[in-house]
Structures are given as C-alpha cells and as structure tokens.
Amino acid sequence: MRTIIEPFRIKSVEPLRQTTAEEREQYLGAAGYNLFLIDARHILIDLLTDSGTSAMSTEQWAAVMRGDESYAGSESFFRLKRAVDELTGFRHMVPTHQGRAAERILFTVMCKPGHLVPSNTHFDTTRANIEFTGAQAVDLPIPEAADTQARLDFKGNMDVAALGELIRREGRERIPLIMLTVTNNSGGGQPVSMANIAAVKEVAAFHGVPLYLDACRFAENAWLIRQREAGYAAWTPKKIAQKMFSYADGCTFSAKKDAFANIGGFLCSNDDRIAQQETNLLILTEGFPTYGGLAGRDLDAIAVGLDEVLDPDYLRYRIVSTAYLGRHIADAGVPIVEPPGGHAIYIDAARMLPHIPPQQFPGQALAVELYRHAGIRSVEIGSLMFGDAARHELLRLAIPRRVYTQSHIDYVVEAILEVNQRKNEIRGLEIVEQPPFLRHFSARFRPV
Ligand code: F0G
C-alpha cells in the first residue's frame, strides 16, 4: 500500500467551534491584530505552535495515573532519568518546567556580559535568555539557507567555517558554549545532518568549547537524517538520535515538542561542576532537583513520550503529513521555505507579499488575513519576532502532533490558496504599543 495513514485511532475528541466572519473581525480588533491575544475558543484550527499541543497517547495517560508525587526521590523521576540516560547518555539531568527554564539556568551559569553564544539559529527564547545575561546570541546558518527556495537536504546546518573564524577572531575565552538547534526552528524547521553535528563538535573540541544541543525536535531531526543522509537508511531513529547526542556535552530540552507532553523539559550536562551550579540555581525557582517545576505525573508522561516518538511508523507519518501541507500549497504557487522540514510549514511572506515592506510585518499581515478568512491561527517568524536579527519574513504553520486529521489540513490548504488569490489586497500593519522584549507576544497593531 502506498497510502500513509495516521498511525493511531481517536479515543477522546474535542469539539471545534466555528465563528462567523463578523465575529472574527471583532476579535481581531479587540486583540489589536495580535493572534496571541485571541481566545483559543475563537480559533478553528490552531497552528500557532506544535509546543505543548500534542495529543497524549493512552500509554501516556496511564503513566499519568502512575505518577509518584513524592517531593523528593519520586519513582517518576527515576523513570524519566532512565529514559533520558538511555537516549542521551549524559551524566546529569534535571527536569525543568519547560525548555526556556533549562535555557535560563544554563545561560545564567555559563554566560557573562561580553560572551558570544553561536548557534545554527537561536530560537526566540534562547536568544532572549542569552541576551538577558548580557551575552550576545550569534546565528551562523549556512549561507545557502538565505535562499528560501533552495532545496537542500540539510538546510538547518551550521556554517562550520564561520564558527571556526568567529572563535579565532573573538577568542575562545569569550565563547562559553556552542549551541545547535535540531531541527532548526527559526531557520524553517530544517534538519541538521549528522556530518554537520560531527563537524561542529570537531571545531568545539579543538577549541575546548562545550557543544549543547537544543534538542526539542531531536526525533524529527533523526528521521530526516535517516531519509536524507547516506548511510543511515537502515538505522533505527533511536540509534540515530543516540548518535546525535553522543557528540554533545549537554542539551536543553522542551518536552512540549517531540516528547508529546503538554508541559515539561530538562537540562543535561556531562560536566560535574556545571551540573552542581545548575542544580543550585534550579532549586531557587524550579524546585527540588527530582521534580524541577513539574508534577510527578508530568515526568512519567515525558518518559513514555520519549519512547513513543521514536516509533518509525509515527515519524514516517509525521514527516509525510508536514510535507503534504507544504507540497499542496507550494505546488499551487505559494512560496514556502523549501523543502518542507519537520514540524511546520513556513510561508515566505516577503516573497508572497512583496508590496508589504518588512517594517509593516508581512508575516503578521498574512497571519491576520488567514485568521480573518478561515479562523486559522499561525505565527509570524520575522521582523516582529526577531527585530533587526530577522533573516526572513515568514509565517509559520506549526502542526500539533497527532491532533489534526488530513481533512483539517485540506481545509487549511484551501484557505491558504483562497487568500493567495487576493494577496494584493492584503495590507501591512504598524505597531501601536509593545513591551521591551519578546514583543510579539503582546504588541498591538493597526492596519496601515
Ligand atoms: N528551543 C526551540 C528550538 C523551541 O522551538 C522552543 C519553543 C524552545 C527552545 C523553548 O521551549 O517553549 O518549552 O520553553 N518553541 C515553541 C514554538 C514555543 O512555538 O516553536 P519552551
């Protein structure tokens, strides 16, 4: 059989609510044209994020019931620890309430003003947490990634030559760590090859700088390595993932993505001294080191999720279903970041709406239009999110894991193609008010 199906059936359902065009116009006005400020009950299909929005499995819900809520040394912690140890091999692991809590602890321990932290491309919370310590986040994607239309297998890779050059120019003592984000979310959900991870590790090891993975989509990255990189076709996703982690000295992890959990994360390290400092800091804000800001039941859900996500049937379906959305809109003329990656499709809004300049946020304008037209929520990843550091003006359609069926995605395709038909009428936006950082969450706009 050639048809690839959702490798699950549905046991519990949630109703979706329709809204009228007039209602949506009213909600948009009240929210200042910021889709983060629209109530979820007024959204029909929510592609804002794939984070914390997964459908948990029956095994995960069963694990929730097994959760041990002991304050210290809970069984749930040891189940999670075993799962993380087996997957990553790192010496130390502390749970955190989500990925950015792990980032804040890591960067508070490792970064000082004047430091530089290179990455293939930092995610917004990673960048913000680095810059909050006074250090600077530096993106070093491969130059080919600048062309959204280039169809490269591993467009998420880091520019290894630029990394070596940066370390030599700025001095090793200014670089406390190197990060690799797998998959590269801000760079279009594109995978990083095993060869690139190995090459980055070689440079890192040469200069004695630790390498950390921002690993929240490690399984999708592993599957794309299996499909696209020579030599891995016969490997299990788990073995590929283990090899990816083997090059790193630690990782930050948001369990809200590939671990199918609705909340959670962890921080790993091989360095005993760093791990001790991290644990001290963890206790200040996250809690005792065996629960780290989570309930025991959450730790159990993550432990099961880490195993389930490496199922080849799931990963095959996951990557095919993302490509399904991408191909159906791109082949009908909507410019996307090519090729489709792991968790999301990114429309190149600058290319689709050349009449809207970056200062008027073409990605946000498109997000607003898609909601107005069909009740679909998506997110801008461009000048609004990253300011001057933005490399592209993108609209991200993130696909929650195991949540929507193919007919939901067909609806999204139809809506996007209809909006594309009258794209010349879409107007830009200007900011009316904004906070000092992470402005995309709460800024308010008006149509230009
Ligand atoms: N790193 C990457 C690559 C991410 O995509 C995210 C979150 C984080 C770190 C932070 O994790 O949310 O658990 O604190 N990304 C979500 C998104 C929010 O929509 O892409 P968190």
XYZ file of C-alpha atoms and ligand atoms in Angstrom:
469
model
C 0.000 0.000 0.000
C 1.237 3.474 -0.863
C -1.206 5.454 1.309
C 0.372 6.528 4.576
C -2.258 6.804 7.289
C -2.383 8.382 10.734
C -0.901 5.525 12.812
C -3.462 5.913 15.607
C -7.203 5.966 16.117
C -9.133 8.502 18.169
C -10.439 7.628 21.622
C -11.355 11.017 23.000
C -12.472 14.025 20.977
C -12.706 17.777 21.478
C -15.270 19.818 19.536
C -14.089 22.570 17.189
C -16.168 25.731 17.147
C -16.926 27.738 14.002
C -17.071 31.533 14.094
C -18.569 33.957 11.577
C -16.540 36.430 9.532
C -18.071 39.325 11.517
C -17.104 37.713 14.819
C -13.548 37.175 13.669
C -13.249 40.805 12.588
C -14.410 41.866 16.027
C -11.976 39.504 17.810
C -9.111 40.800 15.674
C -9.879 44.405 16.551
C -10.185 43.617 20.259
C -6.844 41.747 20.167
C -5.018 44.596 18.424
C -4.370 42.246 15.470
C -2.177 40.039 17.664
C -3.261 36.388 17.374
C -1.626 35.555 20.741
C -4.326 37.770 22.280
C -7.296 35.937 20.741
C -9.066 33.404 22.974
C -8.445 29.815 21.893
C -12.190 29.134 21.769
C -12.390 31.587 18.883
C -9.858 29.619 16.824
C -10.967 26.831 14.495
C -7.622 25.256 13.546
C -4.745 26.242 15.808
C -1.360 26.124 14.089
C 0.196 28.693 16.411
C 2.618 26.141 17.761
C 3.474 22.460 17.987
C 4.571 23.081 21.578
C 2.544 21.582 24.409
C -0.307 20.966 21.980
C 0.243 17.257 21.275
C -2.403 14.617 21.863
C -1.097 12.276 24.533
C -1.457 8.538 23.996
C -3.365 6.027 26.113
C 0.012 4.862 27.473
C 0.891 8.398 28.473
C -2.442 8.886 30.247
C -1.914 5.582 32.006
C 1.541 6.798 33.040
C -0.056 9.971 34.412
C -2.011 7.796 36.822
C 1.225 6.078 37.895
C 2.808 9.455 38.716
C 4.555 9.450 42.077
C 4.053 12.850 43.704
C 6.704 12.442 46.394
C 8.568 15.684 46.970
C 11.998 14.044 46.876
C 13.260 10.978 45.024
C 9.970 10.090 43.321
C 9.679 6.979 41.193
C 8.550 9.180 38.315
C 11.890 10.973 38.358
C 13.804 7.716 38.108
C 11.622 6.521 35.219
C 12.350 9.762 33.379
C 16.028 9.590 34.275
C 16.308 6.082 32.866
C 14.622 7.152 29.620
C 16.868 10.221 29.248
C 20.019 8.268 30.149
C 19.291 5.616 27.573
C 18.566 8.150 24.860
C 21.211 10.794 25.520
C 23.931 9.198 27.636
C 24.504 12.489 29.504
C 25.772 12.182 33.090
C 23.404 14.711 34.694
C 19.755 15.524 34.084
C 17.441 17.877 35.932
C 13.780 18.340 34.986
C 12.542 21.884 34.331
C 9.055 23.219 33.845
C 9.753 23.807 30.141
C 12.579 24.396 27.694
C 13.222 28.040 28.457
C 13.675 27.295 32.162
C 16.514 24.951 31.181
C 17.898 27.706 28.940
C 17.738 30.318 31.681
C 19.595 28.063 34.122
C 22.215 27.015 31.570
C 22.980 30.540 30.375
C 22.940 32.032 33.884
C 25.605 29.506 34.867
C 27.709 29.739 31.688
C 27.363 33.272 30.256
C 28.725 36.680 31.250
C 28.474 40.120 29.640
C 30.769 40.207 26.613
C 30.351 36.488 25.863
C 29.132 35.233 22.488
C 26.991 32.123 22.001
C 26.985 30.839 18.420
C 24.212 28.614 17.069
C 22.934 27.467 13.692
C 19.953 29.740 14.543
C 18.771 30.559 18.051
C 15.090 30.271 18.878
C 13.497 33.439 20.304
C 13.527 32.310 23.964
C 17.118 31.071 23.610
C 18.235 34.378 22.161
C 16.342 36.328 24.839
C 17.768 34.232 27.690
C 21.331 34.636 26.375
C 20.927 38.368 25.932
C 19.359 38.697 29.381
C 22.730 37.632 30.861
C 24.496 40.380 28.889
C 26.000 37.895 26.405
C 25.286 38.017 22.678
C 23.486 35.346 20.640
C 25.122 34.789 17.240
C 23.391 32.960 14.375
C 25.678 31.137 11.944
C 23.409 29.305 9.481
C 24.923 28.009 6.253
C 24.829 30.753 3.589
C 22.562 28.651 1.324
C 19.799 28.898 3.951
C 19.353 32.550 2.967
C 17.536 31.362 -0.168
C 14.151 30.073 0.984
C 13.662 28.374 -2.390
C 16.895 26.318 -2.344
C 16.065 22.637 -1.900
C 18.867 21.354 0.299
C 18.627 18.232 2.396
C 20.132 19.838 5.500
C 19.359 23.499 5.371
C 19.435 23.681 9.177
C 23.211 23.131 9.257
C 25.651 25.486 10.914
C 28.332 27.275 8.900
C 31.333 25.437 10.340
C 33.926 27.684 8.668
C 32.220 30.780 10.094
C 32.198 29.135 13.533
C 35.969 28.495 13.452
C 36.535 32.035 12.194
C 34.363 33.521 14.990
C 36.242 31.629 17.708
C 39.653 32.639 16.319
C 38.605 36.278 15.894
C 36.853 36.764 19.230
C 38.972 34.403 21.343
C 37.979 31.100 22.899
C 37.518 32.710 26.337
C 34.580 34.740 25.016
C 32.706 31.650 23.800
C 31.291 29.744 26.806
C 29.393 27.220 24.667
C 28.142 26.450 21.174
C 24.502 25.523 20.551
C 22.943 23.513 17.748
C 19.169 23.623 17.401
C 17.763 20.362 15.999
C 15.701 20.818 13.989
C 16.431 24.452 13.223
C 13.091 26.017 14.132
C 13.729 29.684 13.344
C 15.555 28.589 10.206
C 12.427 26.971 8.749
C 12.189 23.700 10.687
C 15.105 22.378 8.688
C 17.200 19.419 9.851
C 20.879 19.351 10.783
C 22.927 16.496 9.317
C 24.970 14.058 11.386
C 28.011 15.190 9.409
C 27.374 18.787 10.444
C 26.924 17.852 14.109
C 30.224 15.958 13.908
C 31.994 18.853 12.174
C 30.734 21.388 14.730
C 31.858 19.054 17.507
C 35.324 18.836 15.969
C 35.694 22.635 15.997
C 34.238 22.814 19.512
C 36.592 20.132 20.811
C 39.612 21.715 19.099
C 38.988 24.955 20.999
C 37.801 23.250 24.180
C 34.305 24.758 23.977
C 31.343 22.596 25.055
C 28.641 21.811 22.494
C 24.990 21.799 23.586
C 22.007 20.631 21.579
C 18.717 22.495 21.778
C 17.123 19.109 21.253
C 13.359 19.582 21.456
C 12.761 18.175 17.939
C 15.524 15.544 18.034
C 13.321 12.706 16.747
C 12.108 14.589 13.679
C 15.743 15.511 13.002
C 16.755 11.849 13.402
C 14.103 10.738 10.906
C 15.218 13.323 8.349
C 18.814 12.073 8.751
C 17.554 8.539 8.151
C 15.816 9.636 4.972
C 18.296 12.096 3.557
C 21.822 11.300 4.765
C 23.809 8.488 3.192
C 24.467 5.534 5.474
C 21.518 5.849 7.861
C 18.623 4.284 5.915
C 18.855 1.033 7.875
C 19.337 2.634 11.298
C 16.520 2.920 13.821
C 15.536 6.504 14.704
C 16.643 5.742 18.265
C 20.131 4.732 17.218
C 20.438 7.874 15.087
C 19.239 10.037 17.973
C 21.717 8.378 20.334
C 24.495 9.139 17.903
C 23.380 12.787 17.625
C 23.508 13.158 21.407
C 26.873 11.393 21.611
C 28.587 14.403 20.006
C 27.216 16.859 22.567
C 28.333 17.803 26.072
C 24.794 18.574 27.179
C 21.382 19.665 25.996
C 18.383 21.805 26.750
C 15.093 20.090 26.024
C 11.497 21.221 25.785
C 9.362 18.110 26.315
C 6.433 20.041 24.830
C 7.539 19.071 21.335
C 8.886 15.622 20.487
C 8.070 14.139 23.926
C 4.311 14.730 23.281
C 3.947 16.263 26.748
C 1.729 19.235 27.473
C 4.378 20.727 29.759
C 7.952 19.982 30.814
C 11.574 19.963 29.867
C 15.026 19.102 31.142
C 18.640 20.187 31.169
C 21.518 17.747 30.720
C 25.232 18.110 31.159
C 28.352 15.959 31.324
C 30.251 18.494 33.434
C 30.032 17.759 37.174
C 30.907 21.309 38.246
C 28.428 22.958 35.868
C 25.734 20.447 36.837
C 26.215 21.306 40.510
C 25.780 25.025 39.821
C 22.748 24.307 37.673
C 21.170 22.248 40.431
C 21.734 25.052 42.945
C 20.041 27.518 40.651
C 17.233 25.095 39.838
C 16.217 24.917 43.494
C 15.713 28.689 43.585
C 12.933 28.781 41.013
C 12.047 25.306 39.710
C 12.015 23.206 42.864
C 13.764 20.136 44.226
C 16.066 18.512 41.633
C 13.963 15.346 41.309
C 10.879 17.224 40.111
C 12.164 20.565 38.814
C 8.924 22.509 38.488
C 6.804 19.565 37.333
C 4.354 17.159 38.905
C 5.474 13.532 39.098
C 2.763 12.665 36.569
C 4.340 15.049 34.037
C 7.708 13.324 34.416
C 6.038 9.995 33.642
C 4.240 11.375 30.575
C 7.564 12.663 29.233
C 9.325 9.339 29.865
C 6.704 7.485 27.801
C 6.678 10.191 25.111
C 10.439 9.959 24.603
C 9.991 6.321 23.704
C 6.847 6.681 21.551
C 8.235 9.464 19.400
C 10.961 7.172 18.058
C 8.431 4.766 16.535
C 9.263 4.639 12.807
C 5.557 4.449 11.814
C 4.847 7.632 13.745
C 7.838 9.513 12.360
C 7.110 8.425 8.776
C 3.528 9.698 9.100
C 4.648 12.881 10.851
C 7.140 13.935 8.192
C 4.853 12.898 5.314
C 1.929 14.858 6.753
C 4.034 18.014 7.109
C 5.201 17.627 3.519
C 1.556 17.096 2.438
C 0.631 20.595 3.586
C 3.809 22.061 2.125
C 3.526 20.468 -1.307
C -0.185 21.250 -1.689
C 0.333 24.971 -1.162
C 3.785 25.317 -2.759
C 2.861 23.426 -5.925
C -0.098 25.805 -6.306
C 2.193 28.837 -6.203
C 2.527 29.810 -2.529
C 6.234 30.313 -1.745
C 7.310 28.208 1.239
C 10.684 27.525 2.787
C 11.821 24.587 0.711
C 11.981 21.720 1.244
C 9.310 21.009 3.922
C 11.001 20.200 7.243
C 9.809 18.522 10.436
C 7.150 20.244 12.464
C 5.874 23.137 10.395
C 5.488 24.742 7.016
C 6.817 28.266 6.667
C 5.366 30.591 4.053
C 7.866 33.147 2.722
C 5.645 36.166 3.352
C 8.146 38.665 1.917
C 8.041 36.782 -1.385
C 4.286 36.273 -1.331
C 3.504 39.897 -0.359
C 6.274 41.981 -1.969
C 4.112 45.101 -1.655
C 4.420 44.988 2.175
C 7.852 46.131 3.477
C 9.457 44.374 6.489
C 8.639 47.388 8.712
C 4.961 46.588 8.112
C 5.385 42.909 9.060
C 4.248 40.900 6.016
C 4.239 37.660 8.069
C 1.933 39.166 10.679
C -0.298 40.680 7.999
C -0.653 37.226 6.441
C -1.362 35.605 9.815
C -4.145 38.114 10.419
C -5.601 37.504 6.953
C -5.607 33.726 7.389
C -7.461 34.064 10.675
C -9.878 36.570 9.213
C -10.599 34.296 6.235
C -10.853 30.891 7.890
C -10.290 31.009 11.654
C -6.797 29.519 11.346
C -4.128 30.694 13.774
C -0.473 30.760 12.736
C 2.550 32.771 13.850
C 4.912 35.330 12.351
C 8.607 34.451 12.463
C 10.318 37.530 11.102
C 10.913 41.182 11.917
C 8.204 41.205 14.558
C 9.684 38.262 16.468
C 13.375 38.980 15.916
C 13.630 42.699 15.110
C 16.798 43.501 13.159
C 18.133 39.945 13.645
C 15.376 38.576 11.353
C 16.720 36.897 8.255
C 13.350 36.240 6.626
C 9.732 37.322 6.871
C 7.985 34.015 7.491
C 4.566 32.797 8.501
C 4.807 29.512 10.371
C 2.055 26.908 10.232
C 3.109 24.589 13.062
C 1.426 21.211 13.149
C 0.482 19.863 16.598
C 1.431 16.204 16.947
C -1.318 13.562 16.483
C -4.040 16.255 16.721
C -5.429 17.154 13.287
C -6.511 14.783 10.549
C -5.899 15.085 6.830
C -9.276 16.783 6.238
C -8.316 19.523 8.688
C -5.155 20.038 6.681
C -7.158 20.050 3.421
C -9.235 22.879 4.902
C -6.008 24.785 5.700
C -4.743 24.237 2.148
C -7.989 25.565 0.654
C -7.928 28.634 2.929
C -4.328 29.490 2.070
C -4.943 29.132 -1.658
C -8.003 31.396 -1.426
C -6.039 34.033 0.489
C -3.280 33.723 -2.112
C -5.780 34.555 -4.881
C -6.344 38.034 -3.472
C -2.984 38.611 -1.847
C -2.587 42.028 -3.480
C -5.368 43.383 -1.266
C -3.610 42.408 1.998
C -2.351 45.453 3.906
C 0.609 45.800 6.274
C 0.438 46.561 9.997
C 2.087 49.078 12.275
C 2.805 48.708 15.984
C 0.723 50.797 18.353
C 2.299 49.523 21.583
C 4.966 46.951 22.519
C 6.900 45.640 25.552
C 10.749 45.868 25.794
C 11.468 42.217 24.833
C 9.694 39.234 23.262
C 7.355 41.852 21.852
C 5.487 39.512 19.511
C 3.572 38.013 22.443
C 1.815 41.212 23.430
C 2.366 44.004 20.885
C -0.753 45.650 19.455
C -1.118 46.804 15.852
C -3.260 48.779 13.471
C -3.666 48.252 9.738
C -1.608 50.670 7.636
N 14.073 25.830 21.594
C 13.344 25.734 20.481
C 14.009 25.343 19.205
C 11.971 25.965 20.531
O 11.261 25.838 19.403
C 11.374 26.319 21.752
C 9.956 26.596 21.844
C 12.176 26.403 22.891
C 13.530 26.163 22.762
C 11.619 26.791 24.241
O 10.876 25.766 24.791
O 8.541 26.672 24.957
O 9.279 24.719 26.324
O 10.109 26.992 26.839
N 9.248 26.747 20.843
C 7.826 26.950 20.792
C 7.429 27.213 19.375
C 7.291 27.938 21.763
O 6.280 27.605 19.148
O 8.248 26.985 18.470
P 9.632 26.052 25.774
